[in-house]
PDB file of N, CA, C and O in Angstrom:
ATOM      1  N   MET A 280       0.495  27.521   2.483  1.00  0.00           N
ATOM      2  CA  MET A 280       0.008  26.468   3.357  1.00  0.00           C
ATOM      3  C   MET A 280       0.989  25.303   3.344  1.00  0.00           C
ATOM      4  O   MET A 280       1.401  24.822   2.303  1.00  0.00           O
ATOM      5  N   TRP A 281       1.360  24.838   4.518  1.00  0.00           N
ATOM      6  CA  TRP A 281       2.309  23.738   4.662  1.00  0.00           C
ATOM      7  C   TRP A 281       1.574  22.414   4.554  1.00  0.00           C
ATOM      8  O   TRP A 281       0.538  22.193   5.169  1.00  0.00           O
ATOM      9  N   ILE A 282       2.092  21.505   3.730  1.00  0.00           N
ATOM     10  CA  ILE A 282       1.469  20.201   3.536  1.00  0.00           C
ATOM     11  C   ILE A 282       2.356  19.137   4.163  1.00  0.00           C
ATOM     12  O   ILE A 282       3.567  19.113   3.933  1.00  0.00           O
ATOM     13  N   ASP A 283       1.761  18.256   4.948  1.00  0.00           N
ATOM     14  CA  ASP A 283       2.479  17.155   5.575  1.00  0.00           C
ATOM     15  C   ASP A 283       2.730  16.082   4.519  1.00  0.00           C
ATOM     16  O   ASP A 283       1.853  15.274   4.222  1.00  0.00           O
ATOM     17  N   SER A 284       3.925  16.078   3.942  1.00  0.00           N
ATOM     18  CA  SER A 284       4.222  15.168   2.837  1.00  0.00           C
ATOM     19  C   SER A 284       4.173  13.705   3.271  1.00  0.00           C
ATOM     20  O   SER A 284       3.787  12.831   2.486  1.00  0.00           O
ATOM     21  N   GLU A 285       4.529  13.413   4.503  1.00  0.00           N
ATOM     22  CA  GLU A 285       4.475  12.039   4.985  1.00  0.00           C
ATOM     23  C   GLU A 285       3.027  11.539   4.997  1.00  0.00           C
ATOM     24  O   GLU A 285       2.750  10.403   4.608  1.00  0.00           O
ATOM     25  N   ASN A 286       2.110  12.376   5.405  1.00  0.00           N
ATOM     26  CA  ASN A 286       0.696  12.010   5.424  1.00  0.00           C
ATOM     27  C   ASN A 286       0.169  11.820   4.002  1.00  0.00           C
ATOM     28  O   ASN A 286      -0.593  10.895   3.740  1.00  0.00           O
ATOM     29  N   VAL A 287       0.590  12.655   3.086  1.00  0.00           N
ATOM     30  CA  VAL A 287       0.178  12.535   1.683  1.00  0.00           C
ATOM     31  C   VAL A 287       0.675  11.213   1.111  1.00  0.00           C
ATOM     32  O   VAL A 287      -0.066  10.503   0.430  1.00  0.00           O
ATOM     33  N   ILE A 288       1.905  10.878   1.403  1.00  0.00           N
ATOM     34  CA  ILE A 288       2.488   9.623   0.916  1.00  0.00           C
ATOM     35  C   ILE A 288       1.736   8.435   1.499  1.00  0.00           C
ATOM     36  O   ILE A 288       1.392   7.489   0.790  1.00  0.00           O
ATOM     37  N   ARG A 289       1.449   8.480   2.789  1.00  0.00           N
ATOM     38  CA  ARG A 289       0.704   7.399   3.434  1.00  0.00           C
ATOM     39  C   ARG A 289      -0.660   7.184   2.792  1.00  0.00           C
ATOM     40  O   ARG A 289      -1.067   6.056   2.532  1.00  0.00           O
ATOM     41  N   LYS A 290      -1.357   8.280   2.535  1.00  0.00           N
ATOM     42  CA  LYS A 290      -2.672   8.182   1.916  1.00  0.00           C
ATOM     43  C   LYS A 290      -2.573   7.641   0.493  1.00  0.00           C
ATOM     44  O   LYS A 290      -3.411   6.862   0.063  1.00  0.00           O
ATOM     45  N   ARG A 291      -1.552   8.052  -0.227  1.00  0.00           N
ATOM     46  CA  ARG A 291      -1.356   7.571  -1.600  1.00  0.00           C
ATOM     47  C   ARG A 291      -1.102   6.070  -1.614  1.00  0.00           C
ATOM     48  O   ARG A 291      -1.680   5.328  -2.415  1.00  0.00           O
ATOM     49  N   VAL A 292      -0.243   5.606  -0.727  1.00  0.00           N
ATOM     50  CA  VAL A 292       0.067   4.174  -0.648  1.00  0.00           C
ATOM     51  C   VAL A 292      -1.182   3.391  -0.234  1.00  0.00           C
ATOM     52  O   VAL A 292      -1.479   2.338  -0.812  1.00  0.00           O
ATOM     53  N   ALA A 293      -1.922   3.900   0.731  1.00  0.00           N
ATOM     54  CA  ALA A 293      -3.155   3.223   1.160  1.00  0.00           C
ATOM     55  C   ALA A 293      -4.135   3.126  -0.005  1.00  0.00           C
ATOM     56  O   ALA A 293      -4.752   2.079  -0.218  1.00  0.00           O
ATOM     57  N   ARG A 294      -4.268   4.189  -0.794  1.00  0.00           N
ATOM     58  CA  ARG A 294      -5.176   4.170  -1.941  1.00  0.00           C
ATOM     59  C   ARG A 294      -4.715   3.152  -2.974  1.00  0.00           C
ATOM     60  O   ARG A 294      -5.522   2.443  -3.569  1.00  0.00           O
ATOM     61  N   GLU A 295      -3.391   3.064  -3.198  1.00  0.00           N
ATOM     62  CA  GLU A 295      -2.859   2.092  -4.149  1.00  0.00           C
ATOM     63  C   GLU A 295      -3.149   0.664  -3.695  1.00  0.00           C
ATOM     64  O   GLU A 295      -3.536  -0.184  -4.507  1.00  0.00           O
ATOM     65  N   ILE A 296      -2.978   0.398  -2.409  1.00  0.00           N
ATOM     66  CA  ILE A 296      -3.249  -0.941  -1.878  1.00  0.00           C
ATOM     67  C   ILE A 296      -4.734  -1.256  -1.973  1.00  0.00           C
ATOM     68  O   ILE A 296      -5.120  -2.369  -2.373  1.00  0.00           O
ATOM     69  N   LEU A 297      -5.583  -0.306  -1.613  1.00  0.00           N
ATOM     70  CA  LEU A 297      -7.030  -0.523  -1.734  1.00  0.00           C
ATOM     71  C   LEU A 297      -7.433  -0.785  -3.181  1.00  0.00           C
ATOM     72  O   LEU A 297      -8.285  -1.635  -3.451  1.00  0.00           O
ATOM     73  N   SER A 298      -6.800  -0.096  -4.108  1.00  0.00           N
ATOM     74  CA  SER A 298      -7.089  -0.319  -5.524  1.00  0.00           C
ATOM     75  C   SER A 298      -6.704  -1.731  -5.949  1.00  0.00           C
ATOM     76  O   SER A 298      -7.420  -2.372  -6.722  1.00  0.00           O
ATOM     77  N   MET A 299      -5.557  -2.213  -5.453  1.00  0.00           N
ATOM     78  CA  MET A 299      -5.145  -3.583  -5.746  1.00  0.00           C
ATOM     79  C   MET A 299      -6.194  -4.569  -5.237  1.00  0.00           C
ATOM     80  O   MET A 299      -6.570  -5.514  -5.942  1.00  0.00           O
ATOM     81  N   ILE A 300      -6.647  -4.360  -4.000  1.00  0.00           N
ATOM     82  CA  ILE A 300      -7.642  -5.249  -3.397  1.00  0.00           C
ATOM     83  C   ILE A 300      -8.934  -5.218  -4.200  1.00  0.00           C
ATOM     84  O   ILE A 300      -9.508  -6.264  -4.521  1.00  0.00           O
ATOM     85  N   GLU A 301      -9.399  -4.024  -4.534  1.00  0.00           N
ATOM     86  CA  GLU A 301     -10.630  -3.887  -5.308  1.00  0.00           C
ATOM     87  C   GLU A 301     -10.517  -4.573  -6.663  1.00  0.00           C
ATOM     88  O   GLU A 301     -11.443  -5.255  -7.106  1.00  0.00           O
ATOM     89  N   THR A 302      -9.379  -4.423  -7.309  1.00  0.00           N
ATOM     90  CA  THR A 302      -9.166  -5.023  -8.623  1.00  0.00           C
ATOM     91  C   THR A 302      -9.207  -6.545  -8.542  1.00  0.00           C
ATOM     92  O   THR A 302      -9.909  -7.207  -9.310  1.00  0.00           O
ATOM     93  N   VAL A 303      -8.451  -7.111  -7.617  1.00  0.00           N
ATOM     94  CA  VAL A 303      -8.391  -8.568  -7.497  1.00  0.00           C
ATOM     95  C   VAL A 303      -9.740  -9.143  -7.053  1.00  0.00           C
ATOM     96  O   VAL A 303     -10.180 -10.170  -7.571  1.00  0.00           O
ATOM     97  N   CYS A 304     -10.401  -8.478  -6.135  1.00  0.00           N
ATOM     98  CA  CYS A 304     -11.624  -9.040  -5.546  1.00  0.00           C
ATOM     99  C   CYS A 304     -12.881  -8.794  -6.371  1.00  0.00           C
ATOM    100  O   CYS A 304     -13.834  -9.575  -6.252  1.00  0.00           O
ATOM    101  N   PHE A 305     -12.902  -7.736  -7.196  1.00  0.00           N
ATOM    102  CA  PHE A 305     -14.167  -7.370  -7.817  1.00  0.00           C
ATOM    103  C   PHE A 305     -14.144  -7.172  -9.333  1.00  0.00           C
ATOM    104  O   PHE A 305     -15.201  -7.123  -9.948  1.00  0.00           O
ATOM    105  N   SER A 306     -12.972  -7.065  -9.936  1.00  0.00           N
ATOM    106  CA  SER A 306     -12.938  -6.753 -11.369  1.00  0.00           C
ATOM    107  C   SER A 306     -13.183  -7.990 -12.228  1.00  0.00           C
ATOM    108  O   SER A 306     -12.926  -9.127 -11.813  1.00  0.00           O
ATOM    109  N   GLU A 307     -13.690  -7.759 -13.422  1.00  0.00           N
ATOM    110  CA  GLU A 307     -13.871  -8.831 -14.408  1.00  0.00           C
ATOM    111  C   GLU A 307     -12.531  -9.462 -14.764  1.00  0.00           C
ATOM    112  O   GLU A 307     -12.457 -10.652 -15.043  1.00  0.00           O
ATOM    113  N   GLU A 308     -11.491  -8.658 -14.758  1.00  0.00           N
ATOM    114  CA  GLU A 308     -10.154  -9.111 -15.134  1.00  0.00           C
ATOM    115  C   GLU A 308      -9.725 -10.346 -14.331  1.00  0.00           C
ATOM    116  O   GLU A 308      -9.058 -11.243 -14.847  1.00  0.00           O
ATOM    117  N   PHE A 309     -10.102 -10.412 -13.052  1.00  0.00           N
ATOM    118  CA  PHE A 309      -9.687 -11.508 -12.190  1.00  0.00           C
ATOM    119  C   PHE A 309     -10.822 -12.484 -11.888  1.00  0.00           C
ATOM    120  O   PHE A 309     -10.697 -13.316 -10.989  1.00  0.00           O
ATOM    121  N   ASN A 310     -11.906 -12.411 -12.630  1.00  0.00           N
ATOM    122  CA  ASN A 310     -13.052 -13.285 -12.389  1.00  0.00           C
ATOM    123  C   ASN A 310     -12.671 -14.759 -12.472  1.00  0.00           C
ATOM    124  O   ASN A 310     -12.966 -15.539 -11.573  1.00  0.00           O
ATOM    125  N   GLU A 311     -11.998 -15.159 -13.519  1.00  0.00           N
ATOM    126  CA  GLU A 311     -11.578 -16.551 -13.697  1.00  0.00           C
ATOM    127  C   GLU A 311     -10.608 -16.968 -12.594  1.00  0.00           C
ATOM    128  O   GLU A 311     -10.671 -18.087 -12.081  1.00  0.00           O
ATOM    129  N   TYR A 312      -9.711 -16.062 -12.224  1.00  0.00           N
ATOM    130  CA  TYR A 312      -8.752 -16.342 -11.158  1.00  0.00           C
ATOM    131  C   TYR A 312      -9.484 -16.619  -9.847  1.00  0.00           C
ATOM    132  O   TYR A 312      -9.175 -17.582  -9.140  1.00  0.00           O
ATOM    133  N   ARG A 313     -10.470 -15.794  -9.529  1.00  0.00           N
ATOM    134  CA  ARG A 313     -11.244 -15.983  -8.298  1.00  0.00           C
ATOM    135  C   ARG A 313     -11.970 -17.323  -8.303  1.00  0.00           C
ATOM    136  O   ARG A 313     -12.020 -18.020  -7.284  1.00  0.00           O
ATOM    137  N   ILE A 314     -12.529 -17.683  -9.441  1.00  0.00           N
ATOM    138  CA  ILE A 314     -13.245 -18.955  -9.548  1.00  0.00           C
ATOM    139  C   ILE A 314     -12.287 -20.118  -9.322  1.00  0.00           C
ATOM    140  O   ILE A 314     -12.590 -21.059  -8.589  1.00  0.00           O
ATOM    141  N   ASN A 315     -11.115 -20.056  -9.954  1.00  0.00           N
ATOM    142  CA  ASN A 315     -10.158 -21.162  -9.887  1.00  0.00           C
ATOM    143  C   ASN A 315      -9.381 -21.239  -8.578  1.00  0.00           C
ATOM    144  O   ASN A 315      -9.075 -22.328  -8.103  1.00  0.00           O
ATOM    145  N   LYS A 316      -9.043 -20.109  -7.999  1.00  0.00           N
ATOM    146  CA  LYS A 316      -8.159 -20.080  -6.826  1.00  0.00           C
ATOM    147  C   LYS A 316      -8.881 -19.833  -5.509  1.00  0.00           C
ATOM    148  O   LYS A 316      -8.302 -20.057  -4.442  1.00  0.00           O
ATOM    149  N   GLY A 317     -10.091 -19.282  -5.538  1.00  0.00           N
ATOM    150  CA  GLY A 317     -10.848 -19.030  -4.313  1.00  0.00           C
ATOM    151  C   GLY A 317     -10.289 -17.881  -3.497  1.00  0.00           C
ATOM    152  O   GLY A 317      -9.400 -17.145  -3.918  1.00  0.00           O
ATOM    153  N   SER A 318     -10.806 -17.737  -2.281  1.00  0.00           N
ATOM    154  CA  SER A 318     -10.426 -16.601  -1.440  1.00  0.00           C
ATOM    155  C   SER A 318      -8.977 -16.683  -0.968  1.00  0.00           C
ATOM    156  O   SER A 318      -8.309 -15.653  -0.824  1.00  0.00           O
ATOM    157  N   ASN A 319      -8.471 -17.890  -0.745  1.00  0.00           N
ATOM    158  CA  ASN A 319      -7.063 -18.011  -0.361  1.00  0.00           C
ATOM    159  C   ASN A 319      -6.153 -17.564  -1.502  1.00  0.00           C
ATOM    160  O   ASN A 319      -5.123 -16.935  -1.268  1.00  0.00           O
ATOM    161  N   GLY A 320      -6.529 -17.882  -2.716  1.00  0.00           N
ATOM    162  CA  GLY A 320      -5.760 -17.434  -3.874  1.00  0.00           C
ATOM    163  C   GLY A 320      -5.790 -15.926  -4.021  1.00  0.00           C
ATOM    164  O   GLY A 320      -4.769 -15.310  -4.341  1.00  0.00           O
ATOM    165  N   GLU A 321      -6.962 -15.330  -3.786  1.00  0.00           N
ATOM    166  CA  GLU A 321      -7.076 -13.864  -3.821  1.00  0.00           C
ATOM    167  C   GLU A 321      -6.141 -13.243  -2.796  1.00  0.00           C
ATOM    168  O   GLU A 321      -5.391 -12.324  -3.111  1.00  0.00           O
ATOM    169  N   ARG A 322      -6.217 -13.750  -1.586  1.00  0.00           N
ATOM    170  CA  ARG A 322      -5.370 -13.231  -0.505  1.00  0.00           C
ATOM    171  C   ARG A 322      -3.895 -13.325  -0.874  1.00  0.00           C
ATOM    172  O   ARG A 322      -3.146 -12.352  -0.748  1.00  0.00           O
ATOM    173  N   ASP A 323      -3.480 -14.497  -1.356  1.00  0.00           N
ATOM    174  CA  ASP A 323      -2.070 -14.697  -1.705  1.00  0.00           C
ATOM    175  C   ASP A 323      -1.639 -13.761  -2.830  1.00  0.00           C
ATOM    176  O   ASP A 323      -0.530 -13.221  -2.801  1.00  0.00           O
ATOM    177  N   LEU A 324      -2.504 -13.557  -3.826  1.00  0.00           N
ATOM    178  CA  LEU A 324      -2.175 -12.663  -4.932  1.00  0.00           C
ATOM    179  C   LEU A 324      -2.041 -11.223  -4.453  1.00  0.00           C
ATOM    180  O   LEU A 324      -1.106 -10.519  -4.848  1.00  0.00           O
ATOM    181  N   ILE A 325      -2.931 -10.786  -3.594  1.00  0.00           N
ATOM    182  CA  ILE A 325      -2.863  -9.421  -3.053  1.00  0.00           C
ATOM    183  C   ILE A 325      -1.574  -9.232  -2.268  1.00  0.00           C
ATOM    184  O   ILE A 325      -0.869  -8.235  -2.447  1.00  0.00           O
ATOM    185  N   ILE A 326      -1.246 -10.186  -1.413  1.00  0.00           N
ATOM    186  CA  ILE A 326      -0.012 -10.097  -0.625  1.00  0.00           C
ATOM    187  C   ILE A 326       1.200 -10.052  -1.545  1.00  0.00           C
ATOM    188  O   ILE A 326       2.112  -9.236  -1.364  1.00  0.00           O
ATOM    189  N   GLU A 327       1.234 -10.914  -2.549  1.00  0.00           N
ATOM    190  CA  GLU A 327       2.363 -10.941  -3.488  1.00  0.00           C
ATOM    191  C   GLU A 327       2.480  -9.624  -4.251  1.00  0.00           C
ATOM    192  O   GLU A 327       3.588  -9.110  -4.453  1.00  0.00           O
ATOM    193  N   ASN A 328       1.349  -9.060  -4.677  1.00  0.00           N
ATOM    194  CA  ASN A 328       1.375  -7.772  -5.380  1.00  0.00           C
ATOM    195  C   ASN A 328       1.906  -6.659  -4.494  1.00  0.00           C
ATOM    196  O   ASN A 328       2.681  -5.811  -4.955  1.00  0.00           O
ATOM    197  N   ILE A 329       1.520  -6.639  -3.235  1.00  0.00           N
ATOM    198  CA  ILE A 329       2.009  -5.614  -2.308  1.00  0.00           C
ATOM    199  C   ILE A 329       3.509  -5.772  -2.105  1.00  0.00           C
ATOM    200  O   ILE A 329       4.263  -4.792  -2.164  1.00  0.00           O
ATOM    201  N   LYS A 330       3.957  -7.002  -1.887  1.00  0.00           N
ATOM    202  CA  LYS A 330       5.394  -7.246  -1.702  1.00  0.00           C
ATOM    203  C   LYS A 330       6.192  -6.799  -2.919  1.00  0.00           C
ATOM    204  O   LYS A 330       7.235  -6.153  -2.794  1.00  0.00           O
ATOM    205  N   LYS A 331       5.705  -7.153  -4.102  1.00  0.00           N
ATOM    206  CA  LYS A 331       6.406  -6.819  -5.341  1.00  0.00           C
ATOM    207  C   LYS A 331       6.408  -5.311  -5.586  1.00  0.00           C
ATOM    208  O   LYS A 331       7.446  -4.727  -5.915  1.00  0.00           O
ATOM    209  N   THR A 332       5.256  -4.679  -5.402  1.00  0.00           N
ATOM    210  CA  THR A 332       5.134  -3.251  -5.687  1.00  0.00           C
ATOM    211  C   THR A 332       5.961  -2.401  -4.741  1.00  0.00           C
ATOM    212  O   THR A 332       6.578  -1.422  -5.157  1.00  0.00           O
ATOM    213  N   TYR A 333       6.000  -2.777  -3.466  1.00  0.00           N
ATOM    214  CA  TYR A 333       6.648  -1.942  -2.461  1.00  0.00           C
ATOM    215  C   TYR A 333       7.972  -2.502  -1.959  1.00  0.00           C
ATOM    216  O   TYR A 333       8.594  -1.917  -1.061  1.00  0.00           O
ATOM    217  N   GLY A 334       8.416  -3.619  -2.520  1.00  0.00           N
ATOM    218  CA  GLY A 334       9.721  -4.179  -2.160  1.00  0.00           C
ATOM    219  C   GLY A 334       9.828  -4.564  -0.692  1.00  0.00           C
ATOM    220  O   GLY A 334      10.847  -4.312  -0.068  1.00  0.00           O
ATOM    221  N   VAL A 335       8.768  -5.154  -0.170  1.00  0.00           N
ATOM    222  CA  VAL A 335       8.782  -5.588   1.244  1.00  0.00           C
ATOM    223  C   VAL A 335       8.579  -7.080   1.323  1.00  0.00           C
ATOM    224  O   VAL A 335       8.131  -7.721   0.387  1.00  0.00           O
ATOM    225  N   GLY A 336       8.878  -7.637   2.493  1.00  0.00           N
ATOM    226  CA  GLY A 336       8.598  -9.048   2.746  1.00  0.00           C
ATOM    227  C   GLY A 336       9.702  -9.901   2.346  1.00  0.00           C
ATOM    228  O   GLY A 336       9.885 -11.004   2.334  1.00  0.00           O
TER     229      GLY A 336
END
């Protein structure tokens, strides 16, 4: 069976990004950060993590 590797890679990257979002927005680890920085801080942290992880921006 032939597997579309580009599609697999896309799904993997999407899952990694969703995991980053879930971690920052909902985990205990970032609870204090969310309290101190608010939703704009969450957004900025997620964007920075994506840029750093994937070398974009």
